[in-house]
């Protein structure tokens, strides 16, 4: 495929940006013209940020899988769509060409139909990183079912909450998943999640690990058996269901500042156009290149830049089942070498963790195929940037620092590989269509520089095609979370700096959301989980700087300690959090305290706890408004 909307030079970028701001409708229409539609739009954009209402390509109909699969068959049918690298390097990799993937997706879509899945039904997918996960996702999209992928590290309780919120009747899972030396019993977790559940009718199970599992009669069915039936029916292709542009494509749950994750909803057309546009542009993708995004499909990065972005562009997308450090810390480099990867897209936390192993894992690995490097998920520190640049990119690969969110669907602020300048630690310039603005706490635009930069809360003032359309089942929640803080602005929850060149640097969350190893976790969520432990009276969770994870989780807990051994209580609490949310939310530090710093109205002053967790003991700011300033001294003494 050739991409007429691919930016080729700095002046191209400037022109595209200007047009996208002055005439967004024509700008996006001219991009959207290069996709396969059943019917083109009547109106490119209908929006207001008050309700909010965000509808792109109104009146158009399409199916995203035709854009990701069918349209490549004629010219690219035999080129790899998914290159799958197993957890164990000794196991055989799998390569699915576009033709093969198309066939499998159609067949699996037929399996869904055979089992009563209809357009608009919500299907939860809880699988490891195997090609069948992508097949399940695309199979849903083929028939217009709404997929909700749940990351394989989430607990039974988290799954139960998501299944219930989405009123999901169907689940697709595996017996188990391999992750490094671990074998995760996914189906058993699903069984636990479904205790007492009344909505789920069918659970489709793919065999990956041969972990012994139980199959509930009438509810649980094998993927392989179902696919065999379809094969026997002689079905190799099925028509794609025609979707309205603004029909939901998927739900993806993400943490916010409240205890309950929100079901972010993305619509078919806008999401497709924007993920494709950003994939092709940000990475400066060239036909036949091999793209390796190391994220998990359980997160938005995997949705947009393993599945939909690359496949809609006809690229070859590497999908890796394992972890970067198993069986050794050379795993990424082996994969780059083995498949001659051209674009590597990973998270700063992975880079920092690999840096810790020194240079031996890189020795003897041929990384000369690499052309573009990317990072996502959290701010990248200069040391990690330099290491990535020198040791991996050998000083010849541009590094794109892509800032975006689950809600934004695709990258919003990022340099464009080889075309716009980079600046270590800075996401740099907004992509075409993106109009950022920094505001103070009252919502006024920051117009004065402080020490050479503008500093404020990052908002966006105009929609781009893959902005979330709602939060599932609760539109009001979408409004209050994103559009009510500042009138007529989408509020990101991030703080940012802007320099005199107009470059942005994201400084981190300004709300009660942590970013641990690039994963979003709400402090309230962790507190709720901790409070479920018998004996915990109250808790307050904050983030603190962590060398590898970016942020670590620091919990201050009031506990009626009956156990003589504090460390056992600590272990129990960690276990509780792991059971309620998942291992990713386990506190790194737990400090038992007798009281928490509260205002007279009973609000916990997190600002003070954050300072203490950062190791700051002197400048804690004004503590005179506290109900009992004495607790602060005690907490400072107990700092770990
Ligand atoms: C953070 C991941 C700095 C940010 C795609 C955002 C970043 C949150 C960057 C979204 C970056 C993401 N530099 N911070 N390049 N990219 N973030 O929803 O705080 O999992 O709000 O989406 O990650 O996390 P999410």
XYZ file of C-alpha atoms and ligand atoms in Angstrom:
665
model
C 0.000 0.000 0.000
C 1.036 3.539 -0.611
C -0.065 6.159 1.857
C -0.795 9.473 0.199
C -1.276 10.956 3.668
C 2.187 9.990 4.822
C 4.197 12.979 5.967
C 7.492 13.164 4.078
C 9.172 16.298 5.389
C 9.075 18.918 8.090
C 7.262 21.295 5.791
C 4.734 18.545 5.023
C 4.130 18.205 8.740
C 3.621 21.913 9.144
C 1.228 21.990 6.213
C -0.721 18.971 7.437
C -0.898 20.398 10.944
C -2.112 23.745 9.748
C -4.778 22.226 7.545
C -5.910 19.881 10.314
C -6.552 22.879 12.546
C -8.021 25.235 9.973
C -10.152 22.697 8.179
C -10.297 19.499 10.240
C -13.237 18.035 8.368
C -11.593 18.139 4.978
C -8.293 17.096 6.436
C -9.717 13.899 7.942
C -12.000 13.254 4.995
C -8.987 13.217 2.702
C -7.316 10.610 4.922
C -10.508 8.570 5.322
C -10.978 8.444 1.558
C -8.210 5.855 1.378
C -10.116 3.231 3.349
C -12.726 0.671 2.357
C -16.250 1.851 3.144
C -19.603 0.300 2.388
C -21.044 3.792 2.362
C -19.216 7.093 2.782
C -20.168 9.663 5.440
C -22.765 12.386 5.258
C -20.948 14.520 7.797
C -17.298 14.241 8.820
C -17.703 15.488 12.377
C -20.554 16.270 14.692
C -19.413 17.226 18.142
C -19.730 19.137 21.372
C -17.728 18.668 24.540
C -20.701 19.501 26.754
C -22.756 16.300 26.467
C -20.195 15.185 25.196
C -21.065 14.104 21.675
C -18.240 12.976 19.459
C -19.289 11.455 16.153
C -16.883 11.076 13.286
C -17.875 10.075 9.769
C -21.583 10.186 10.565
C -23.701 8.148 8.199
C -20.789 6.046 6.934
C -20.792 2.259 7.140
C -17.821 -0.075 7.159
C -16.172 -3.020 8.807
C -12.703 -2.546 10.252
C -11.690 -6.132 9.472
C -12.141 -5.518 5.753
C -9.639 -2.719 6.142
C -7.283 -4.845 8.219
C -7.580 -8.029 6.168
C -9.644 -8.259 2.983
C -8.185 -5.243 1.276
C -4.653 -6.632 1.542
C -5.446 -10.062 0.149
C -4.951 -9.379 -3.500
C -1.484 -7.841 -3.318
C -0.306 -8.898 0.113
C -2.105 -12.143 0.789
C 1.139 -14.048 1.226
C 2.978 -11.549 3.336
C 3.066 -12.045 7.098
C 0.361 -10.286 9.048
C 1.311 -11.724 12.427
C 4.706 -13.108 13.285
C 4.308 -14.892 16.576
C 7.254 -15.551 18.852
C 6.476 -18.007 21.658
C 7.487 -17.598 25.273
C 9.962 -20.470 24.991
C 12.546 -19.701 22.307
C 12.802 -23.406 21.554
C 9.180 -23.659 20.530
C 8.360 -23.134 16.875
C 7.256 -19.619 15.950
C 4.080 -19.158 13.908
C 3.632 -16.910 10.945
C 0.131 -16.033 9.813
C -0.028 -14.494 6.375
C -2.815 -12.082 5.566
C -4.658 -14.879 3.745
C -4.312 -17.254 6.656
C -5.313 -14.641 9.221
C -8.310 -13.669 7.096
C -9.414 -17.282 6.938
C -8.957 -17.889 10.668
C -10.762 -14.688 11.587
C -13.697 -15.585 9.332
C -13.837 -19.095 10.719
C -13.724 -17.887 14.282
C -16.361 -15.266 13.524
C -18.520 -18.167 12.333
C -17.826 -19.961 15.626
C -19.128 -16.902 17.436
C -22.241 -16.847 15.248
C -22.797 -20.568 15.802
C -22.792 -19.903 19.508
C -25.350 -17.165 19.374
C -23.101 -14.087 19.468
C -24.788 -11.171 17.719
C -23.839 -7.681 16.634
C -23.604 -5.432 19.682
C -23.034 -8.283 22.163
C -20.129 -7.797 24.530
C -17.479 -10.509 24.473
C -14.801 -10.599 27.176
C -11.457 -11.962 26.078
C -8.997 -13.199 28.699
C -6.091 -14.857 26.931
C -2.324 -14.877 26.753
C -0.349 -13.353 23.897
C -1.031 -15.952 21.237
C -2.293 -15.401 17.668
C -5.707 -16.681 18.766
C -6.063 -13.533 20.876
C -5.793 -11.388 17.755
C -8.093 -13.821 15.936
C -10.659 -13.529 18.729
C -10.484 -9.723 18.674
C -10.859 -9.527 14.906
C -13.475 -12.286 14.890
C -15.649 -10.157 17.158
C -15.100 -7.110 14.966
C -16.026 -9.138 11.869
C -19.554 -9.699 13.181
C -19.908 -6.433 15.076
C -19.610 -7.917 18.546
C -17.938 -5.559 21.016
C -14.722 -7.002 22.399
C -13.520 -6.254 25.874
C -10.008 -7.614 26.327
C -8.965 -8.141 29.931
C -5.221 -8.230 30.591
C -4.089 -11.732 31.610
C -2.647 -10.400 34.888
C -5.983 -9.301 36.308
C -7.600 -11.263 39.118
C -10.921 -13.100 39.223
C -12.509 -10.190 41.065
C -11.380 -7.691 38.417
C -12.748 -9.946 35.696
C -16.064 -10.371 37.514
C -16.432 -6.588 37.776
C -15.725 -6.110 34.075
C -17.995 -8.944 32.955
C -20.779 -7.501 35.041
C -20.278 -3.900 33.995
C -20.356 -4.879 30.332
C -23.237 -7.341 30.876
C -21.217 -9.802 28.907
C -22.655 -13.164 27.928
C -19.589 -14.589 26.242
C -16.010 -15.189 27.295
C -13.046 -16.368 25.297
C -10.091 -17.699 27.238
C -7.282 -20.274 27.293
C -6.539 -23.121 29.628
C -3.445 -21.217 30.649
C -0.797 -18.766 29.523
C 2.985 -18.847 29.587
C 4.768 -15.814 30.917
C 8.465 -16.385 31.447
C 8.917 -19.233 33.913
C 5.281 -18.962 34.980
C 2.251 -20.833 33.807
C -0.846 -18.780 34.534
C -4.056 -20.782 34.979
C -6.382 -18.472 33.043
C -9.385 -20.795 32.878
C -9.295 -21.423 36.633
C -9.289 -17.676 37.186
C -12.296 -17.362 34.869
C -14.068 -20.114 36.821
C -13.521 -18.157 40.028
C -14.685 -14.969 38.362
C -17.905 -16.623 37.249
C -18.966 -17.997 40.615
C -22.451 -16.611 41.112
C -22.525 -15.044 37.635
C -25.830 -15.388 35.854
C -25.236 -13.639 32.541
C -22.434 -15.660 30.931
C -23.795 -18.299 28.557
C -20.682 -19.543 26.822
C -16.980 -19.775 27.587
C -14.792 -20.690 24.623
C -11.487 -22.229 25.687
C -8.344 -22.467 23.552
C -5.710 -25.034 24.522
C -2.312 -23.506 25.097
C -0.633 -24.938 28.186
C -2.530 -28.201 28.766
C -2.991 -27.171 32.375
C -5.681 -29.417 33.855
C -8.949 -27.510 33.922
C -12.588 -28.255 34.432
C -15.153 -27.662 31.715
C -18.658 -26.830 32.826
C -21.202 -28.776 30.814
C -23.382 -26.607 28.625
C -21.299 -23.490 29.245
C -17.682 -24.289 28.416
C -16.679 -25.328 24.925
C -13.344 -25.959 23.198
C -12.094 -23.525 20.585
C -10.559 -26.374 18.589
C -13.804 -28.387 18.399
C -15.765 -25.358 17.308
C -13.237 -24.456 14.632
C -13.284 -28.027 13.369
C -17.057 -27.850 12.897
C -16.672 -24.703 10.851
C -13.905 -26.285 8.792
C -16.142 -29.290 8.198
C -18.915 -26.972 7.093
C -16.428 -25.875 4.428
C -16.422 -22.272 5.592
C -13.284 -20.293 4.810
C -14.660 -16.815 4.507
C -17.717 -14.994 5.759
C -19.014 -11.537 4.878
C -18.196 -8.766 7.290
C -21.125 -7.207 9.105
C -21.751 -3.660 7.974
C -21.226 -1.342 10.935
C -22.236 2.242 11.433
C -19.250 4.515 11.796
C -20.119 5.231 15.413
C -21.102 1.763 16.517
C -18.786 0.682 19.322
C -15.831 -1.410 18.213
C -14.550 -2.266 21.674
C -14.535 -1.527 25.358
C -11.290 -1.365 27.278
C -11.376 -0.878 31.022
C -8.930 1.544 32.527
C -8.261 2.992 35.949
C -9.260 6.440 36.995
C -9.263 8.335 40.238
C -12.309 6.491 41.560
C -12.281 2.912 42.823
C -14.042 1.461 39.802
C -12.360 1.131 36.382
C -14.152 2.780 33.489
C -15.121 1.024 30.279
C -13.616 3.284 27.626
C -15.533 2.877 24.366
C -14.016 3.371 20.918
C -16.106 3.604 17.769
C -15.416 1.763 14.514
C -14.581 4.433 11.952
C -12.697 7.143 13.836
C -10.545 4.647 15.701
C -9.641 2.875 12.464
C -8.676 6.041 10.618
C -6.630 7.493 13.440
C -4.717 4.367 14.491
C -3.793 3.788 10.873
C -2.830 7.423 10.332
C -0.627 7.538 13.408
C 0.938 4.133 12.771
C 1.975 5.079 9.265
C 3.178 8.538 10.242
C 4.695 8.362 13.701
C 6.866 5.345 12.858
C 7.357 6.468 9.282
C 6.283 2.988 8.269
C 7.523 1.749 4.893
C 5.858 -1.119 3.022
C 7.076 -4.596 4.007
C 8.674 -3.412 7.217
C 8.552 -5.580 10.335
C 6.991 -3.847 13.298
C 7.524 -5.126 16.858
C 5.409 -3.591 19.582
C 6.240 -5.298 22.872
C 3.005 -4.373 24.643
C 0.302 -6.834 25.617
C -2.965 -6.771 23.675
C -4.648 -6.444 27.069
C -3.675 -2.758 26.991
C -4.539 -0.037 24.515
C -1.024 -0.025 23.040
C -1.510 -3.601 21.908
C -4.959 -2.883 20.477
C -3.764 0.081 18.447
C -0.182 -0.805 17.520
C -0.082 -4.603 17.413
C -3.500 -5.225 15.915
C -5.478 -2.439 14.289
C -2.851 0.142 13.246
C -0.301 -2.231 11.669
C -2.861 -4.576 10.116
C -4.881 -1.762 8.581
C -1.599 -0.661 6.990
C -0.762 -4.144 5.720
C 2.322 -4.346 7.929
C 3.902 -7.402 9.513
C 3.290 -7.232 13.233
C 5.429 -9.223 15.659
C 3.537 -10.589 18.622
C 5.604 -11.820 21.558
C 4.191 -14.153 24.160
C 6.928 -13.920 26.775
C 8.713 -11.412 28.955
C 11.870 -9.411 28.142
C 14.022 -11.134 30.753
C 13.250 -14.816 30.297
C 15.101 -17.123 29.715
C 17.525 -14.230 29.698
C 17.647 -10.486 29.244
C 18.566 -10.791 25.580
C 15.084 -11.829 24.519
C 14.097 -8.598 22.723
C 17.416 -8.457 20.901
C 17.130 -12.081 19.799
C 13.704 -11.306 18.366
C 14.948 -8.199 16.565
C 17.812 -10.233 15.117
C 15.691 -13.279 14.216
C 12.947 -11.401 12.367
C 15.003 -8.453 11.169
C 12.712 -6.076 12.997
C 12.606 -2.539 11.586
C 10.466 -0.744 14.148
C 10.725 -1.463 17.860
C 8.109 0.067 20.150
C 8.438 -0.527 23.888
C 8.039 1.028 27.320
C 10.647 2.995 29.305
C 10.215 0.570 32.194
C 11.350 -2.312 29.964
C 14.370 -0.303 28.834
C 15.324 0.540 32.422
C 14.944 -3.037 33.496
C 17.119 -4.278 30.605
C 19.744 -1.602 31.244
C 20.221 -3.181 34.653
C 21.670 -6.311 33.021
C 24.528 -4.475 31.403
C 25.578 -4.948 27.801
C 26.186 -8.697 27.535
C 22.599 -9.483 26.448
C 23.184 -7.285 23.390
C 26.478 -8.875 22.409
C 26.485 -10.776 19.170
C 22.967 -9.646 18.318
C 22.517 -8.114 14.918
C 20.320 -5.069 15.393
C 21.196 -3.443 12.103
C 17.688 -3.925 10.706
C 16.316 -1.396 13.180
C 15.237 1.879 11.647
C 12.915 3.425 14.196
C 12.581 3.099 17.971
C 9.601 4.152 20.013
C 8.529 4.505 23.623
C 5.140 4.756 25.265
C 3.369 4.638 28.575
C 5.352 6.901 30.851
C 7.907 9.654 30.789
C 11.336 8.432 29.701
C 14.300 9.557 31.752
C 17.352 10.805 29.932
C 19.589 7.933 31.001
C 17.194 5.355 29.549
C 16.743 7.450 26.400
C 20.505 7.621 25.881
C 20.975 3.929 26.449
C 18.174 3.087 24.009
C 19.655 5.480 21.487
C 23.269 4.307 21.798
C 23.071 0.611 22.626
C 19.972 -0.331 20.673
C 19.662 2.277 17.943
C 23.476 2.629 17.547
C 22.872 6.372 17.253
C 21.186 5.981 13.913
C 17.529 5.366 14.728
C 15.165 8.187 15.578
C 13.334 7.576 18.863
C 9.690 8.564 18.948
C 8.372 9.378 22.402
C 4.660 8.847 21.951
C 2.284 10.335 24.475
C -1.293 9.106 24.521
C -3.906 7.293 26.580
C -6.489 4.515 26.499
C -9.083 7.237 25.963
C -7.243 8.843 23.061
C -7.065 5.609 21.034
C -3.806 6.580 19.318
C -0.720 8.768 19.785
C -1.492 12.469 20.204
C 1.825 14.079 20.974
C 4.946 12.580 19.467
C 7.781 13.342 17.155
C 7.550 11.795 13.709
C 10.420 9.416 13.023
C 13.123 11.031 10.970
C 10.951 14.027 10.153
C 10.254 16.195 13.169
C 13.008 16.754 15.730
C 13.336 14.739 18.917
C 14.320 15.945 22.354
C 15.121 13.366 25.059
C 12.354 13.251 27.661
C 10.003 15.297 25.513
C 7.072 13.939 23.523
C 7.566 17.111 21.455
C 4.923 18.239 18.944
C 1.213 17.477 18.594
C 0.319 15.290 15.629
C -1.964 16.705 12.951
C -5.489 17.052 14.285
C -4.401 17.455 17.883
C -4.819 20.837 19.576
C -3.313 20.754 23.069
C -3.602 23.533 25.597
C -2.113 23.955 29.067
C -4.422 25.386 31.698
C -4.211 26.349 35.359
C -6.472 24.823 38.002
C -9.248 27.220 37.086
C -9.079 26.312 33.411
C -7.372 29.471 32.204
C -4.811 28.989 29.479
C -1.269 29.411 30.768
C 0.148 32.396 28.961
C 3.231 33.138 30.985
C 6.434 31.197 31.032
C 8.066 30.176 34.272
C 11.793 29.430 34.054
C 11.589 29.173 30.292
C 8.545 26.894 30.056
C 4.787 26.991 30.237
C 3.539 24.629 32.903
C -0.015 23.396 33.419
C -2.683 20.746 33.143
C -2.792 19.190 29.725
C -6.097 19.493 27.859
C -7.128 19.127 24.234
C -9.533 21.597 22.759
C -10.765 19.898 19.610
C -11.701 16.260 18.888
C -9.535 13.925 16.828
C -10.993 10.780 15.231
C -10.122 8.247 17.946
C -11.260 10.153 21.001
C -13.379 7.913 23.230
C -17.084 8.234 22.507
C -18.409 7.232 25.929
C -17.763 5.116 28.995
C -19.751 1.937 28.722
C -23.211 2.082 30.233
C -22.624 5.435 31.885
C -22.258 8.419 29.617
C -22.439 10.804 32.535
C -19.286 9.256 33.899
C -17.539 10.063 30.637
C -18.680 13.655 30.929
C -17.655 14.143 34.557
C -14.333 12.354 34.136
C -13.061 14.024 31.018
C -15.183 16.982 29.981
C -16.440 18.595 33.173
C -13.214 19.657 34.877
C -12.708 22.478 32.381
C -15.530 23.693 30.145
C -15.166 22.755 26.482
C -11.916 20.896 26.973
C -10.955 17.240 27.113
C -8.881 16.899 30.286
C -6.144 14.281 30.119
C -5.307 14.020 33.824
C -1.657 14.713 32.965
C 0.534 17.658 33.767
C 2.871 19.001 31.081
C 5.468 21.586 30.179
C 5.760 23.406 26.892
C 8.967 25.060 25.733
C 9.532 28.025 23.453
C 9.547 25.749 20.370
C 6.101 24.428 21.256
C 7.493 21.035 22.394
C 5.591 19.229 25.152
C 7.037 17.265 28.017
C 4.609 15.166 29.988
C 5.420 15.351 33.683
C 2.966 12.707 34.947
C -0.510 12.424 36.364
C -2.003 15.270 38.310
C -4.885 13.136 39.585
C -4.887 10.123 41.892
C -3.714 7.720 39.248
C -0.372 5.940 39.441
C 1.708 4.804 36.536
C 3.496 1.637 37.596
C 5.657 0.073 34.892
C 3.563 1.923 32.347
C 0.314 0.530 33.780
C -2.375 2.809 35.080
C -3.589 2.049 38.566
C -5.931 4.197 40.627
C -4.862 4.833 44.230
C -8.509 4.422 45.291
C -8.608 1.003 43.644
C -5.555 -0.163 45.595
C -6.936 1.297 48.819
C -10.240 -0.523 48.316
C -8.335 -3.754 47.846
C -6.152 -3.204 50.927
C -9.215 -2.360 52.992
C -10.668 -5.768 52.212
C -8.020 -7.341 54.408
C -9.522 -8.127 57.803
C -7.789 -5.969 60.352
C -7.129 -3.015 58.071
C -8.909 0.015 59.438
C -7.889 2.561 56.875
C -5.283 3.058 54.198
C -3.848 5.704 51.924
C -1.861 4.879 48.817
C 0.518 7.167 46.955
C 3.215 6.774 44.328
C 6.948 7.259 44.831
C 9.802 7.339 42.329
C 10.992 3.836 41.497
C 14.156 3.156 39.497
C 12.684 0.526 37.212
C 8.921 0.840 37.472
C 8.859 4.616 37.148
C 6.484 4.764 40.073
C 6.190 2.369 42.974
C 3.170 1.911 45.233
C 3.556 3.118 48.822
C 0.749 2.205 51.214
C 0.218 3.807 54.618
C -2.014 1.490 56.611
C -3.780 1.665 59.948
C -4.106 -1.903 61.137
C -5.374 -3.444 64.366
C -2.332 -5.602 64.529
C -3.126 -8.901 66.156
C -0.317 -10.770 64.432
C 2.923 -10.467 66.379
C 4.956 -10.681 63.196
C 4.340 -7.562 61.122
C 5.930 -9.092 58.053
C 3.242 -11.769 57.932
C 0.521 -9.130 57.980
C 2.348 -7.351 55.195
C 2.445 -10.504 53.127
C -1.252 -11.109 53.744
C -2.128 -7.615 52.617
C -0.048 -7.961 49.468
C -1.771 -11.265 48.798
C -5.161 -9.594 49.246
C -4.349 -6.877 46.713
C -3.091 -9.477 44.296
C -6.328 -11.418 44.667
C -8.603 -8.406 44.383
C -6.903 -6.595 41.489
C -3.935 -8.579 40.264
C -0.176 -8.769 40.898
C 0.457 -5.488 39.060
C -1.195 -3.552 41.896
C 0.842 -5.045 44.763
C 2.240 -2.346 47.074
C 6.025 -2.093 46.984
C 6.162 -0.581 50.448
C 3.777 -0.862 53.357
C 4.151 1.344 56.392
C 1.907 0.728 59.372
C 0.811 3.950 61.028
C -1.440 4.943 63.896
C -3.074 7.813 62.084
C -3.258 9.480 58.677
C -2.860 13.197 58.062
C -6.396 14.483 57.689
C -7.946 17.861 57.394
C -10.649 18.858 59.856
C -13.221 17.783 57.313
C -11.710 14.306 57.255
C -9.946 14.455 53.902
C -6.589 12.701 53.702
C -3.824 15.135 52.757
C -2.128 13.017 50.127
C 0.236 15.812 49.272
C 2.002 15.225 52.593
C 2.067 11.465 52.189
C 3.474 11.815 48.690
C 6.301 13.963 50.007
C 7.094 11.477 52.759
C 6.968 8.567 50.316
C 9.442 10.449 48.145
C 11.771 10.589 51.147
C 11.221 14.272 51.771
C 11.069 15.114 55.461
C 11.686 18.832 55.584
C 9.506 20.789 53.192
C 6.145 19.237 53.743
C 4.293 22.471 53.171
C 1.550 23.846 55.352
C 0.425 21.267 57.885
C -1.417 23.607 60.222
C -4.800 22.756 58.721
C -4.411 19.164 59.866
C -6.676 17.786 62.514
C -3.656 16.308 64.288
C -0.308 17.564 62.994
C 1.362 15.115 65.364
C 0.692 12.158 63.083
C 3.062 13.618 60.537
C 6.040 13.285 62.887
C 5.161 9.697 63.621
C 4.783 8.863 59.938
C 8.114 10.510 59.121
C 9.833 8.367 61.738
C 8.394 5.168 60.316
C 9.424 5.928 56.696
C 10.798 2.870 54.945
C 1.213 8.162 30.638
C -0.940 4.202 27.395
C 4.822 10.394 29.424
C 0.361 9.386 30.879
C -0.790 4.543 25.916
C -0.998 8.973 30.367
C 3.058 8.959 29.144
C -1.040 7.512 30.733
C 3.471 8.700 27.815
C -1.942 6.715 29.836
C 4.663 9.353 27.345
C 1.653 7.587 28.232
N 5.297 10.181 28.186
N 3.737 9.803 29.922
N 5.161 9.131 26.131
N 2.584 7.840 27.287
N 1.937 8.243 29.362
O -4.128 4.700 29.293
O 0.322 9.653 32.265
O -2.339 2.979 29.773
O -2.070 9.682 30.937
O -2.233 4.508 27.802
O 0.315 7.067 30.605
O -1.863 5.356 30.122
P -2.691 4.311 29.278
